[in-house]
Structures are given as C-alpha cells and as structure tokens.
Amino acid sequence: MSPLVFANNAPTLAERCKDAAGIALIALLLGIPMIGLTTADQGGSLQVLTRWPLLGAFVAAAFCGRLALRYGLDMLKQRRQTRDREAAARPGKRGVRSIRILELTGWLAFGIALVLPILFSDNRYVVDTATTVLIYVMLGWGLNVVVGLAGLLDLGHAAFYAVGAYAYALLSTQFGWGFWTALPVAGLTAAVFGLALGWPSLRLRGDYLAIVTLGFGEIIRVVLTNWTDLSGGPNGISSIPRPTFFGLPFVPSSDTGTFASFFGLEFSPMHRIIFLYYVILLLSLLTNVLVKRLRRLPIGRAWEAMREDEIACKALGMNITNVKLSAFALGAMLGGVAGVFFAARQGFISPESFTFNESAIILAIVVLGGMGSQLGVVLASVVLVLLPELGRDFAEYRMLLFGAAMILIMVWRPGGILSHREPTLRHQPAGEQA
Amino acid sequence: MALALQQLINGLTLGAVYGLIAIGYTMVYGIIGMINFAHGDIYMVSAFIAVTGFTLLTAFGVTSVPFALLVVLIVAVLFTSVYGWAVERLAYRPLRGSTRLAPLISAIGMSIFLQNMVQLTQGARVKPIPPMITGGIDVLTTDGFTARLSYSQILIVLVTVALLAAFTWLITRTSFGRQQRACEQDRTMTALLGIDVDRTISLTFMLGASLAAVAGVMVTMYYGVVDFYIGFVAGIKAFTAAVLGGIGSLPGAMLGGLIIGLIEAFWSNYLSAEYKDVATFSILILVLMFRPSGLLGRPEVEKV
C-alpha cells in the first residue's frame, strides 16, 4: 500500500570500526591539550605534567562509545521503521489520549506536592530540596509568560528575581515590614523594573532582545555589587526576617507567643521548613491559576497571537506595545515574588545568587520543559534541581553533568520534554463535545 | 593628554581582542542564525592551550620569543578549531532546523560543560606565565605621565589588522567565501546548487574558533594570567560588540569591538572601574533603541 521503499543497508563491521576510529582521532585531538597535558604550579613557576594513560582511556572510551552508539541508533531506526509500517496500516487517535494523560499527571503532581512534607516530616533535606524545586517552578512559570507565551526571548530573568529579593530585604531590615505586606510591594517593584526593561526593547526582535535583556541582568547585578550603601555590596544583606504564621514566629520562645506554643506543640525547626514549603506551594499554585486564567482572557490570547505572528497582530489593529509590556511586567512581577520568598527563606542574599547562570537555568527550565507548557516547567525544574543534588557524591562533576544533560535533552527532544503544544482555545463545531 | 593617549592605546588593544572574538559570533550568526554561546569558552580553551604551549616550549629550552609565539599560535589554532568543529557537530548540528531556542539552550549547556571541563582538567587556580615581550616605546610625556606603547600592544594590533585583511579577502574573493555567503542567504538553494552546506558550516565554526584562538594566545601573552572563567566575560563583551556593530557584518564586529574596548578603557580611567560593564551595556541598549540592527547592520526586512 505504501509507495515508500524501506532500504536497509546495514554497515559492515569494517565500516563501523572506521567510523569509530575517526571519532577516536577527534577525541585524541580534543584530549591532548586538555586531558593529556596540564600545567601545575611547582616551585613558583608553572610546570607541564602529562597524563597519557588517562588520555588513552578517554580515546578508547570514545571509540567504544561511538561503536555502541552507532549500533544502538541503527537498531532503533530499524525498529522504528517496522513499527511505522505497522502503524500506517491501522490508524489510531493518540492525540486526545495524550492530553488526558497530561491532565492526570498534573493532578497527580499536585497531590504529591500536597502530601510530600507530611510523608517526609522528619526529613529536612527532602523538604528543603522540594522547596528549591518549587522556587524554580515559580520562576519558570513567570518566565514562561514572557518566553513561552509572548515569545520574547529574555536572558535576564534573574534581574527581577534579584529586585524582588532586595526589595523585601530592604523593606524588612530597614523599615520593619512583614513578609506578607512586603510581598505585593516587592512584586510591584519588580513589575516596574520589567516595564523599564520592556520599554527600550519594544522595537527589538529575537536575538537583539536577548542581548539587551542579558545586559540588563548584568547591569542590575553590577549595581547591586557596587552600590554598597544600598545593597551591602558583595557582602549582601543578612539577618532578613523570616515569614511568620499570622504573626506567630517560628522560634523556640518569645514573649508574644510562638507558633509552637499557640498550637500547644513542642518546638521543632521542621515547623518553619514545612511552613515555608507550603507558602511557596501556595504562591506557585496561585501563579499557575493566574496564568491559566490569563491565557483564556483577551490579553493571554494576544500574547500567544503575537508569539506566532507579530505582523499579523499589528495588521489586525492590536496594540503591540501594551501586549509586550504587560507580558514583561507580569513575568517580572512573578519573578519578584519568587525573589521575596527566596530572601525570606535564606535569610541572607548577595549578588552571587543572581548571576547570568541563574537566568540561564531559568530559561533552560522553560525551554527544556517545552515552551508554554505549565507541566513541562515542573518536570524540567525537578530534573534540573535534582540532577546536581544527585551528583553531590561526585561534587566536582555535577556542573559538568548538568551542562552535558542540557545538551543531551535538547538533542533528544528539541521541542522540550513536553513538546506537545495545545491551543488554549479550540474551535468546536456545533453539536460536538470535546 | 598623555593619560588620554594611554587610554586610547589600551582601549584599541582591548578592542582588537574583542573584535577578533566578535567575528566568530558574527560569522556563525550570519550563517545559521544562532548565538554561539560557547564561543567565549572556545576562546578560554585556546588561552589554556597557549599557557601549556608556552610552558612546554620554555621547558624544552626555546628562548626565541618570535619562534615560540609562532609555534604556539599555530598549535593553538589547530587544536581550537577542532574544538570549534566538535562543538558544532555535537550540540548544534542535531538541532538544525528545530525551534530557534533549542540550539541556544544547548549552546548554554555547552558553555557550562566547557567551563567545568577546563576547571576539572586544568585546575581552578589562576595560571600565571612570565611576561614574554617586554619593553615599548614612550610616545608622549605631559604632566609627569608617560604614555607608553608596549611592543605586545603593537603586536596585537598588527596581528588583528592582518587577520582582518585576510578574512575580508577570504570572504569576498575566494570560492569558500562565496559558498559561505550563499549559505547565509539561502541554505536550501545553496544545497541545490551542489554546495556541501554541512561542510561550509563546519568550516565557518572552525574559522571562528581559530580567530578566537588567536585572541586567546594574544591575551595570554599580554596579560600573562588565565583562568577558566575568562571565557564568559570576554564572550559577553564580544557578543555585545557583534550586536553593536550589526550582527552578520564583519567590519561591524571589528568596529563594535573597538568601540567597546575604548569605552571600557576611558570609563574605567575617568569615571569608575566598577561600573565599566554598566557603561558598556547601557550604550548597547541606547544604540539598539535608535538603530535596532546595529551600527553597520542591514535592517532586517520582514516578509509577511
């Protein structure tokens, strides 16, 4: 039935070896200056040291790895061809089912997030890590508005994260504001910075916008590092007050009553950890609901329309300026709120926490997760936070593995982990149920 | 007066280095339309190769500075271009034709990977090497300050000018240059005309990497210190230079590099050294506000 001819010309062993030998040669050339040779300080001047056995092992690994990879890929290709031929015979509808599965996964993830601190109430490490994951989820959702929905490439999201964190740190240490009162103010401050960044970049597209946002992020960081009177410079701001439970602090004892004494519990530092976890869970769920609702409002649809085709939007009379600025402001505000939480949780902030690497990780979360996908952001945050955590046993290699994983995930799924892009609104012909 | 002249000399030297790196960004952007975020780290790798090379030559008792420089330059260019090739092959080629953001993320991943690889294999410490070219010419003395043009600065500027001339010739006059420009305009059509597009793109990456290698060797010789983090800062500055000059334009990249070098030198001397990066990026933002396609860039024509 199919007019296609499936040609199968399996390479011979000699061809495979030749291919692998080529790769081994490249590995040798790459390895000589970095693995084979190194310099070390000996007696006041540099000396060259050699590591030929290590280089040999590296080249051998490249040779074997290439053989195995090539063989595996060929097998996979063959299997896929047979499967495709079989699948062509009987058409099925997979699209609708996968959406149902995604929805179920979302609820499942929500359920797990809800009971996690109860299950691990005596394991501080697990709850702490989960809180970090949720901070990144929140940052990812904020950036998702700008990058995923509005299609504006932002490489400086850490700037808004920093603005939120510093706004809370200053409001609380200088003026004695509480967490909950400072939260909206710091969020709005970040939104104002979002507008300040959005306004000059209105005319820019794509990569020009990317470099301007990158520059903006660096400007904020450099100013925070050097304006010592305001930000404490490289030393940062310490002893930032922790959030309280409706005025009840999480401390062993206090004359106005504490969380533990009010509820008649024995004091435990875990109370604060778990409370913080639920605060960030609440904040990120609010973010999720907000973004989900906004996507169905005219403004959300305008973002997605602008992402797909800016010229068409202009031709239809949309005010591109407002659409872009609102995306920047909302994304920045969400980033700022995450920053407030970060400052309150750490109790100490410094410009070190808001480098370009941070922006890159947040962007990686959005893109790896599948642009515009809310659940994808959660999955990518879990992967990117847990990966370095799992690698803690071989600590020196963890960032190396992190970089390699970013490349591999992209090569494996260029559209992100959840690349399925579902239109937010679907045209339903009359008399048909979704 | 002499102080200003000194800043001019320093700025031009620094700008020449940024310009060399920026050409790599601009060529890659021109041909496949992506920011090669790992380019700054390629430059850093070449600086490390230069440190190893210089130390090795000293250990073998080579005392002739021109000979050592030439050997290290050639070796660094060769090895670094293999790195350029490998980066393209591993992280970018599989992603060609997918979304615009996918290669950007794998490029950032590659940059993190290279930084940490060098940190692991070569150590996290700063590597110092003894100064190679000493001496210079006193140009002008006013108010007790002598502006000095050192021999290494002369060398950097001369090498940059020579390379820029060679590159302009390569791109505008040779058959490889024609293929390269054809790929920039329309990759599908170029492939239909029987040109190996993959090969052209690989060669572009290798050429960009070899320019970065020259910059890396020059910087190693000029400053005498190298660490695994230099690639990030230099990369960002050079990319800013490429955008400032108009991305995709070769003379633009050089011009952008010189402007950024001059701004940095004058700003850190007369205003404040801490805020020199703020100045660089602010000027970038201002230029882009009024000339969104850079100083020498062609305005992008949007087709509906």
XYZ file of C-alpha atoms in Angstrom:
738
model
C 0.000 0.000 0.000
C 2.754 2.420 0.903
C 4.795 3.561 -2.093
C 7.811 4.039 0.147
C 10.707 1.659 -0.188
C 12.488 0.938 3.078
C 16.103 0.414 2.187
C 18.249 -1.402 4.705
C 21.911 -1.326 4.013
C 23.487 -2.296 7.268
C 27.136 -1.186 7.511
C 29.769 -3.852 7.808
C 31.994 -4.279 10.817
C 34.922 -2.692 8.989
C 32.836 0.384 8.181
C 31.744 0.634 11.786
C 35.323 0.429 13.012
C 36.457 3.060 10.531
C 33.707 5.411 11.688
C 34.616 4.842 15.330
C 38.318 5.319 14.562
C 37.512 8.739 13.094
C 35.737 9.691 16.308
C 38.645 8.355 18.342
C 41.017 10.553 16.352
C 38.870 13.615 17.084
C 38.782 12.590 20.755
C 42.562 12.348 20.702
C 42.896 15.845 19.233
C 40.400 17.232 21.747
C 42.057 15.361 24.580
C 45.734 16.191 24.037
C 45.649 19.816 25.219
C 43.091 19.289 27.997
C 43.489 15.749 29.324
C 46.927 14.716 28.092
C 48.697 17.856 29.183
C 48.145 20.076 32.165
C 50.117 22.691 33.995
C 50.686 22.923 37.700
C 52.414 25.402 39.939
C 55.640 23.854 41.155
C 58.222 25.868 42.972
C 56.900 29.237 41.914
C 56.611 28.601 38.190
C 54.342 26.516 36.011
C 55.422 23.023 35.008
C 53.805 20.822 32.400
C 52.516 17.498 33.634
C 51.396 14.669 31.386
C 48.562 12.219 31.863
C 48.885 9.869 28.910
C 47.145 6.838 30.493
C 44.072 8.976 31.174
C 44.129 10.267 27.614
C 44.393 6.706 26.330
C 41.389 5.699 28.397
C 39.450 8.677 27.065
C 40.227 7.813 23.436
C 39.352 4.154 23.999
C 36.087 5.210 25.633
C 35.291 7.421 22.648
C 35.986 4.523 20.256
C 33.822 2.022 22.132
C 31.154 4.592 22.864
C 30.866 5.504 19.215
C 30.607 1.839 18.182
C 27.884 1.194 20.736
C 26.000 4.419 19.951
C 26.053 3.831 16.204
C 24.910 0.232 16.673
C 22.155 1.256 19.077
C 20.933 4.024 16.773
C 20.834 1.641 13.798
C 18.816 -0.881 15.782
C 16.415 1.814 16.924
C 15.984 3.076 13.377
C 15.224 -0.395 12.119
C 12.691 -0.984 14.847
C 11.047 2.363 14.226
C 10.741 1.587 10.516
C 8.958 -1.694 11.214
C 6.717 -0.001 13.763
C 5.870 2.825 11.386
C 4.971 0.342 8.703
C 2.660 -1.465 11.103
C 1.198 1.760 12.436
C 0.482 3.002 8.920
C -1.809 0.027 8.462
C -4.123 0.849 11.382
C -4.760 4.487 12.110
C -5.469 5.374 15.711
C -6.178 8.580 17.595
C -3.372 9.217 20.007
C -3.687 12.982 20.306
C -6.721 13.123 22.555
C -5.473 10.444 24.892
C -2.147 12.150 25.492
C -3.917 15.316 26.619
C -5.910 13.295 29.148
C -2.704 11.720 30.421
C -1.085 15.135 30.790
C -4.046 16.399 32.780
C -3.943 13.374 35.062
C -0.198 13.788 35.550
C -0.787 17.378 36.545
C -3.265 16.407 39.256
C -1.003 13.589 40.388
C 1.921 16.014 40.718
C -0.339 18.356 42.692
C -1.332 15.517 45.011
C 2.271 14.508 45.587
C 3.260 18.120 46.256
C 0.467 18.408 48.829
C 1.349 15.346 50.899
C 5.123 15.410 50.466
C 6.006 17.320 53.668
C 3.637 15.116 55.677
C 5.291 11.963 54.382
C 8.775 13.349 54.969
C 8.046 15.444 58.045
C 11.231 14.286 59.746
C 13.490 14.641 56.718
C 14.640 18.199 56.421
C 16.713 17.528 53.303
C 13.782 16.293 51.229
C 11.516 19.206 52.162
C 14.306 21.719 51.559
C 15.016 20.318 48.118
C 11.321 20.284 47.285
C 11.134 23.959 48.297
C 14.007 24.743 45.935
C 12.211 22.884 43.155
C 9.100 24.960 43.809
C 11.075 28.234 43.697
C 12.309 27.246 40.255
C 8.816 26.181 39.232
C 7.576 29.620 40.199
C 10.441 31.357 38.371
C 9.868 29.120 35.376
C 6.162 29.930 35.281
C 6.963 33.621 35.481
C 9.434 33.440 32.626
C 7.072 31.191 30.721
C 4.711 34.153 30.363
C 7.459 36.155 28.649
C 9.220 33.431 26.648
C 6.674 30.657 26.279
C 3.514 32.677 25.750
C 4.618 36.034 24.388
C 7.643 34.622 22.551
C 10.036 37.314 23.829
C 13.468 35.884 24.467
C 14.540 37.001 27.945
C 18.053 36.159 29.164
C 17.946 38.364 32.248
C 15.148 36.973 34.367
C 17.425 36.724 37.394
C 17.382 40.545 37.492
C 13.726 40.574 38.547
C 14.358 37.740 40.965
C 17.097 39.954 42.449
C 14.892 43.052 42.528
C 12.187 41.173 44.440
C 14.689 39.688 46.876
C 16.449 43.011 47.553
C 13.139 44.899 47.811
C 11.976 42.549 50.550
C 15.375 42.515 52.249
C 15.483 46.326 52.390
C 11.836 46.802 53.361
C 12.120 44.303 56.180
C 15.548 45.207 57.566
C 15.283 48.992 57.150
C 11.575 49.636 57.699
C 10.461 46.543 59.587
C 7.879 45.426 57.069
C 6.478 41.931 57.384
C 6.658 39.232 54.737
C 3.033 39.442 53.648
C 2.909 43.230 53.413
C 6.212 43.405 51.537
C 5.225 40.671 49.107
C 2.886 42.729 46.882
C 5.088 45.834 47.113
C 8.201 43.929 46.097
C 6.251 42.231 43.325
C 5.120 45.615 42.022
C 8.663 46.978 42.232
C 9.847 44.091 40.085
C 6.985 44.781 37.665
C 8.133 48.400 37.370
C 11.620 47.141 36.530
C 10.006 44.840 33.985
C 8.406 47.871 32.347
C 11.736 49.708 32.478
C 13.324 46.836 30.586
C 10.378 46.321 28.281
C 10.131 49.893 27.136
C 13.530 50.270 25.415
C 13.316 46.812 23.917
C 9.944 47.286 22.251
C 11.484 47.709 18.833
C 13.905 44.824 19.159
C 13.344 41.333 17.948
C 14.738 37.916 18.719
C 18.415 37.867 19.490
C 18.811 41.607 19.841
C 16.204 41.443 22.558
C 18.090 38.535 24.118
C 21.327 40.507 24.371
C 19.572 43.585 25.772
C 17.895 41.523 28.487
C 21.228 39.868 29.216
C 22.840 43.295 29.503
C 20.035 44.476 31.781
C 20.551 41.489 34.057
C 24.270 42.220 34.253
C 23.633 45.924 34.942
C 21.399 45.061 37.898
C 23.972 42.637 39.263
C 26.886 45.056 38.859
C 24.922 47.858 40.521
C 23.979 45.576 43.424
C 27.608 44.541 43.806
C 28.983 48.078 43.821
C 26.301 50.258 45.424
C 27.446 49.322 48.888
C 25.282 51.886 50.728
C 22.076 50.416 49.364
C 22.737 46.731 48.948
C 25.701 45.991 51.174
C 27.811 45.299 48.112
C 29.310 41.842 47.661
C 28.607 41.073 51.337
C 24.903 41.247 50.654
C 22.188 41.679 53.280
C 21.957 39.294 56.170
C 19.519 38.579 59.037
C 16.453 39.109 56.899
C 13.354 38.306 58.995
C 11.631 35.006 58.300
C 7.935 34.894 57.475
C 5.569 34.350 60.414
C 2.364 32.356 60.690
C -0.198 35.186 61.053
C 2.168 36.979 63.408
C 3.350 33.869 65.210
C 7.111 33.444 64.708
C 8.831 30.076 64.379
C 11.228 30.460 67.316
C 11.800 28.378 70.464
C 10.362 31.054 72.761
C 9.054 34.582 72.567
C 7.018 36.810 74.915
C 4.241 37.345 72.364
C 3.722 33.652 71.777
C 5.158 31.400 69.115
C 3.724 29.036 66.534
C 4.560 26.054 68.707
C 3.162 27.482 71.961
C -0.034 28.723 70.284
C -0.893 25.287 68.941
C 0.423 23.535 72.027
C 3.167 21.751 70.076
C 6.703 21.067 71.057
C 9.069 23.434 69.222
C 10.742 21.911 66.199
C 12.753 23.649 63.455
C 10.881 21.471 60.983
C 7.721 23.564 61.518
C 9.305 26.515 59.767
C 10.685 24.370 56.937
C 7.307 22.809 56.286
C 5.537 26.153 56.616
C 7.912 27.684 54.041
C 7.235 24.751 51.747
C 3.502 25.359 51.911
C 3.967 29.103 51.385
C 5.861 28.578 48.150
C 3.406 25.859 47.121
C 0.564 28.303 47.655
C 2.382 31.055 45.762
C 3.155 28.827 42.819
C -0.372 27.428 42.684
C -1.715 30.996 42.648
C 0.709 31.724 39.805
C -0.490 28.686 37.937
C -4.143 29.598 38.308
C -3.429 33.223 37.372
C -1.510 32.303 34.222
C -4.059 29.649 33.259
C -6.928 32.133 33.557
C -4.989 34.886 31.794
C -4.371 32.588 28.857
C -8.089 32.470 28.232
C -8.542 36.226 28.538
C -8.034 38.532 25.546
C -4.595 39.560 26.842
C -3.380 35.968 27.050
C -4.655 35.231 23.582
C -2.925 38.385 22.367
C 0.393 37.104 23.820
C 0.102 33.809 22.011
C -1.006 35.501 18.806
C 1.987 37.832 18.994
C 4.308 34.879 19.517
C 3.011 33.240 16.362
C 2.963 36.301 14.116
C 3.667 39.848 15.193
C 2.953 41.444 11.839
C -0.432 39.791 11.573
C -1.300 41.111 15.031
C -0.333 44.627 14.034
C -2.390 44.297 10.868
C -5.381 43.314 12.971
C -5.029 46.508 14.966
C -3.654 45.076 18.174
C -1.642 47.392 20.367
C 1.664 45.511 20.355
C 3.211 47.928 22.864
C 0.689 47.083 25.552
C 0.825 43.391 24.824
C 4.609 43.253 25.125
C 4.800 45.484 28.175
C 2.125 43.547 30.014
C 3.968 40.290 29.375
C 7.222 41.783 30.659
C 5.529 43.310 33.697
C 3.683 40.141 34.663
C 6.734 37.924 34.150
C 8.863 40.330 36.184
C 6.282 40.513 38.968
C 6.150 36.731 39.306
C 9.945 36.627 39.326
C 9.963 39.319 42.005
C 7.538 37.401 44.198
C 9.770 34.333 43.910
C 12.660 36.604 44.903
C 10.824 37.761 48.040
C 10.286 34.185 49.045
C 13.916 33.342 48.311
C 15.164 36.189 50.517
C 12.799 35.243 53.332
C 13.803 31.601 53.165
C 17.563 32.103 53.007
C 17.689 34.995 55.476
C 20.732 36.180 53.551
C 21.138 37.411 49.981
C 24.080 38.614 47.940
C 24.593 39.405 44.249
C 26.226 35.981 43.915
C 22.785 34.373 43.819
C 21.635 36.345 40.789
C 24.293 35.768 38.154
C 23.771 35.039 34.489
C 23.937 31.323 35.300
C 20.715 31.736 37.253
C 18.978 33.350 34.264
C 20.308 30.602 32.021
C 18.974 27.903 34.338
C 15.526 29.509 34.476
C 15.435 29.833 30.698
C 16.629 26.248 30.384
C 13.734 25.158 32.606
C 11.223 26.876 30.328
C 12.742 25.583 27.098
C 13.557 22.088 28.343
C 10.063 21.746 29.711
C 8.520 22.622 26.384
C 7.745 26.255 25.760
C 4.419 27.356 27.036
C 3.738 24.113 28.857
C 2.983 24.601 32.564
C 3.532 20.970 33.467
C 6.714 20.876 31.424
C 8.173 23.621 33.627
C 7.501 21.462 36.692
C 9.166 18.426 35.131
C 12.181 20.431 33.967
C 12.593 22.067 37.400
C 12.526 18.671 39.071
C 15.147 17.372 36.637
C 17.426 20.415 36.800
C 17.303 20.747 40.606
C 17.586 17.049 41.364
C 20.372 16.409 38.855
C 23.027 18.422 40.729
C 21.621 17.133 44.048
C 22.019 13.516 42.952
C 25.506 14.328 41.772
C 26.547 15.568 45.199
C 28.561 12.419 45.802
C 30.880 13.310 42.958
C 30.582 17.030 43.510
C 33.246 18.211 41.056
C 31.469 16.597 38.161
C 27.979 17.840 38.840
C 28.081 21.043 36.828
C 29.847 19.149 34.033
C 26.999 16.641 34.011
C 24.494 19.489 34.243
C 25.866 21.052 31.049
C 26.014 17.711 29.277
C 22.439 16.935 30.326
C 21.227 20.252 28.904
C 22.770 19.393 25.533
C 21.527 15.801 25.566
C 17.943 16.677 26.499
C 17.837 19.290 23.753
C 19.275 16.918 21.148
C 16.914 14.181 22.271
C 13.788 16.381 22.351
C 14.389 19.739 20.669
C 10.871 20.896 21.491
C 11.292 20.228 25.201
C 10.206 17.334 27.380
C 6.539 18.090 26.827
C 6.651 19.466 23.339
C 3.002 18.879 22.640
C 1.569 22.309 22.001
C -2.130 22.501 22.593
C -4.024 25.603 21.528
C -5.528 27.221 24.599
C -8.799 27.754 22.811
C -10.176 25.215 20.421
C -12.777 25.820 17.832
C -15.633 23.435 18.474
C -18.023 22.798 15.646
C -21.642 22.948 16.804
C -23.085 19.758 18.259
C -19.756 18.194 19.089
C -18.416 17.627 22.571
C -14.753 17.948 23.420
C 46.875 64.497 27.319
C 49.330 61.657 27.765
C 46.861 59.895 30.028
C 44.156 60.118 27.390
C 46.572 58.832 24.773
C 47.444 55.912 27.018
C 43.760 55.066 27.423
C 43.351 55.274 23.657
C 46.184 52.776 23.187
C 44.845 50.427 25.876
C 41.315 50.705 24.526
C 42.371 49.915 20.980
C 44.336 46.858 22.126
C 41.440 45.568 24.184
C 39.042 46.394 21.359
C 41.139 44.455 18.851
C 40.858 41.351 21.039
C 37.091 41.782 21.452
C 36.820 42.319 17.717
C 38.618 39.058 16.940
C 36.250 37.125 19.166
C 33.245 39.061 17.865
C 33.975 37.997 14.278
C 33.397 34.393 15.354
C 29.977 35.313 16.744
C 29.016 37.338 13.740
C 30.022 34.687 11.185
C 28.164 31.935 12.983
C 25.140 34.160 13.396
C 25.275 35.084 9.747
C 25.305 31.523 8.529
C 22.944 29.684 10.863
C 21.213 32.499 12.705
C 22.083 31.415 16.222
C 24.095 32.836 19.114
C 27.025 30.516 19.692
C 27.131 30.946 23.453
C 30.060 28.564 23.760
C 32.291 30.782 21.625
C 33.698 32.649 24.617
C 34.634 29.328 26.166
C 36.373 28.248 22.973
C 38.489 31.358 23.419
C 39.176 30.340 27.021
C 40.215 26.839 25.897
C 42.695 28.377 23.464
C 44.142 30.560 26.227
C 44.794 27.401 28.251
C 46.386 25.717 25.251
C 48.612 28.776 24.936
C 49.667 28.538 28.603
C 50.525 24.848 28.183
C 52.329 25.585 24.920
C 54.440 28.434 26.289
C 55.366 26.446 29.393
C 56.271 23.395 27.321
C 58.472 25.438 24.988
C 60.235 27.033 27.943
C 60.814 23.578 29.395
C 62.399 22.484 26.109
C 64.703 25.461 26.321
C 63.266 27.521 23.467
C 64.294 31.096 24.122
C 63.467 32.798 20.826
C 60.241 34.701 21.518
C 59.063 35.079 17.886
C 59.586 31.372 17.261
C 57.723 30.404 20.449
C 54.844 32.738 19.613
C 54.544 31.409 16.086
C 54.594 27.771 17.185
C 52.052 28.363 19.954
C 49.806 30.322 17.596
C 49.773 27.520 15.031
C 49.265 24.795 17.617
C 46.509 26.730 19.386
C 44.710 27.473 16.114
C 44.826 23.802 15.104
C 43.567 22.378 18.383
C 40.993 25.099 18.955
C 39.483 24.695 15.521
C 38.956 21.007 16.334
C 37.074 22.218 19.411
C 35.009 24.535 17.224
C 34.194 21.666 14.906
C 33.274 19.322 17.749
C 31.018 21.892 19.420
C 29.076 22.404 16.211
C 28.855 18.696 15.474
C 27.729 17.691 18.966
C 25.497 20.496 20.133
C 24.223 22.388 17.098
C 24.016 20.159 14.044
C 21.471 17.750 15.520
C 19.300 20.769 16.295
C 19.467 22.462 12.933
C 16.007 23.108 11.633
C 14.287 22.851 15.010
C 12.987 25.783 17.046
C 15.181 28.852 17.410
C 15.554 28.427 21.151
C 16.723 24.819 21.151
C 20.272 25.491 19.878
C 20.510 28.463 22.246
C 19.884 26.199 25.234
C 22.298 23.538 24.025
C 24.840 26.330 23.455
C 24.444 27.480 27.068
C 24.793 23.832 28.116
C 27.959 23.542 26.043
C 29.352 26.691 27.637
C 28.750 25.306 31.152
C 30.254 21.993 30.063
C 33.443 23.511 28.628
C 33.964 25.769 31.648
C 33.687 22.873 34.051
C 35.726 20.557 31.885
C 38.625 23.009 31.884
C 38.199 23.593 35.604
C 38.421 19.841 36.201
C 41.260 19.002 33.866
C 43.382 22.138 34.252
C 42.540 23.216 37.763
C 40.526 26.115 39.119
C 43.538 28.243 40.037
C 44.680 31.248 38.023
C 47.581 30.289 35.744
C 50.331 32.882 35.557
C 53.063 32.835 32.923
C 56.111 35.117 32.916
C 55.901 38.120 30.578
C 57.297 37.297 27.165
C 57.563 40.576 25.334
C 58.812 43.408 27.481
C 59.618 46.959 26.593
C 57.886 49.507 24.466
C 58.071 52.984 23.040
C 57.462 56.096 25.106
C 55.142 58.137 22.945
C 54.367 61.278 24.832
C 55.035 62.795 28.217
C 52.870 65.505 29.744
C 52.405 66.473 33.410
C 54.800 63.781 34.558
C 52.832 60.953 32.936
C 54.336 58.998 30.074
C 52.107 57.315 27.552
C 53.739 54.058 26.595
C 53.047 51.877 23.605
C 54.341 48.432 24.504
C 55.618 46.007 21.904
C 52.968 43.448 22.806
C 50.262 46.039 22.106
C 51.792 46.779 18.718
C 51.873 43.061 18.014
C 48.198 42.586 18.964
C 47.033 45.431 16.757
C 49.211 44.327 13.832
C 48.042 40.714 14.032
C 44.430 41.866 14.220
C 44.752 44.113 11.189
C 46.476 41.363 9.212
C 43.830 38.804 10.153
C 41.021 41.186 9.344
C 42.519 41.838 5.906
C 42.983 38.118 5.303
C 39.431 37.427 6.360
C 37.907 40.116 4.228
C 39.819 38.638 1.301
C 38.676 35.130 2.217
C 35.021 36.079 2.439
C 34.808 38.403 -0.549
C 37.263 36.887 -3.019
C 37.592 33.127 -2.588
C 35.236 30.348 -3.597
C 34.836 29.327 0.037
C 33.748 32.884 0.810
C 31.174 32.764 -1.960
C 29.833 29.464 -0.648
C 29.717 30.876 2.829
C 27.794 33.960 1.750
C 25.473 31.831 -0.352
C 24.683 29.700 2.707
C 23.894 32.855 4.648
C 21.325 33.902 2.093
C 19.554 30.642 1.378
C 20.738 27.301 2.650
C 18.281 25.178 0.675
C 19.066 26.867 -2.597
C 22.804 26.593 -1.922
C 22.440 22.874 -1.285
C 20.509 22.511 -4.541
C 23.395 24.153 -6.356
C 25.664 21.347 -5.228
C 27.457 23.008 -2.335
C 28.078 20.950 0.780
C 26.240 23.096 3.317
C 27.265 20.991 6.320
C 30.906 21.326 5.353
C 30.610 25.067 4.868
C 29.002 25.496 8.276
C 31.644 23.308 9.919
C 34.394 25.340 8.282
C 32.751 28.560 9.460
C 32.814 27.267 13.026
C 36.450 26.249 12.656
C 37.410 29.644 11.263
C 35.569 31.426 14.056
C 37.297 29.197 16.590
C 40.715 29.864 15.061
C 40.191 33.625 15.346
C 39.189 33.100 18.966
C 42.356 31.025 19.330
C 44.492 33.909 18.094
C 42.721 36.197 20.554
C 43.330 33.660 23.322
C 47.056 33.425 22.614
C 47.357 37.220 22.387
C 45.575 37.743 25.691
C 47.693 35.099 27.403
C 50.804 36.842 26.150
C 49.504 40.323 27.008
C 48.055 39.821 30.490
C 50.002 36.704 31.488
C 47.150 35.256 33.554
C 44.411 32.827 32.568
C 41.582 31.174 34.462
C 38.593 29.106 33.453
C 36.144 31.980 33.892
C 37.643 34.450 31.374
C 35.557 32.997 28.544
C 32.237 34.119 29.960
C 33.086 37.793 30.396
C 35.019 38.088 27.137
C 32.281 36.190 25.331
C 29.552 38.530 26.542
C 31.597 41.618 25.686
C 32.444 40.263 22.253
C 28.862 39.339 21.566
C 27.810 42.813 22.638
C 30.403 44.129 20.189
C 28.993 41.968 17.398
C 25.457 43.197 18.080
C 26.597 46.786 18.421
C 28.346 46.685 15.057
C 25.430 44.950 13.411
C 25.344 41.206 13.652
C 26.363 39.397 10.464
C 28.720 42.188 9.394
C 32.460 41.551 9.537
C 33.673 45.189 9.684
C 30.791 45.826 12.083
C 32.144 43.263 14.527
C 35.567 44.891 14.472
C 34.094 48.376 14.859
C 31.885 47.205 17.718
C 34.884 45.601 19.396
C 36.931 48.784 19.146
C 34.078 50.930 20.482
C 33.558 48.629 23.457
C 37.295 48.486 24.150
C 37.571 52.279 24.064
C 34.505 52.802 26.259
C 35.892 50.390 28.818
C 39.347 51.933 28.881
C 38.156 55.544 29.152
C 35.291 54.835 31.515
C 37.362 52.869 33.973
C 40.039 55.528 33.999
C 37.960 58.682 34.190
C 34.719 57.613 35.869
C 34.698 54.356 37.733
C 36.239 50.984 37.082
C 33.431 49.187 38.930
C 30.727 50.439 36.630
C 32.508 49.884 33.311
C 30.245 46.957 32.431
C 27.194 49.080 33.172
C 28.516 51.662 30.711
C 29.091 49.040 28.032
C 25.627 47.583 28.302
C 23.892 50.959 28.653
C 25.479 52.150 25.445
C 24.469 48.917 23.768
C 20.867 49.432 24.853
C 20.909 53.064 23.690
C 22.346 52.181 20.273
C 19.842 49.414 19.773
C 16.954 51.691 20.734
C 17.775 54.068 17.930
C 19.385 51.667 15.454
C 17.877 48.265 16.149
C 20.047 46.489 13.573
C 23.364 47.786 14.908
C 25.757 50.342 13.500
C 26.701 48.652 10.228
C 23.989 46.005 10.035
C 21.474 45.802 7.269
C 17.958 46.408 8.550
C 16.081 43.156 8.630
C 13.395 43.011 6.011
C 10.285 41.409 7.392
C 8.335 39.402 4.930
C 4.750 38.534 5.563
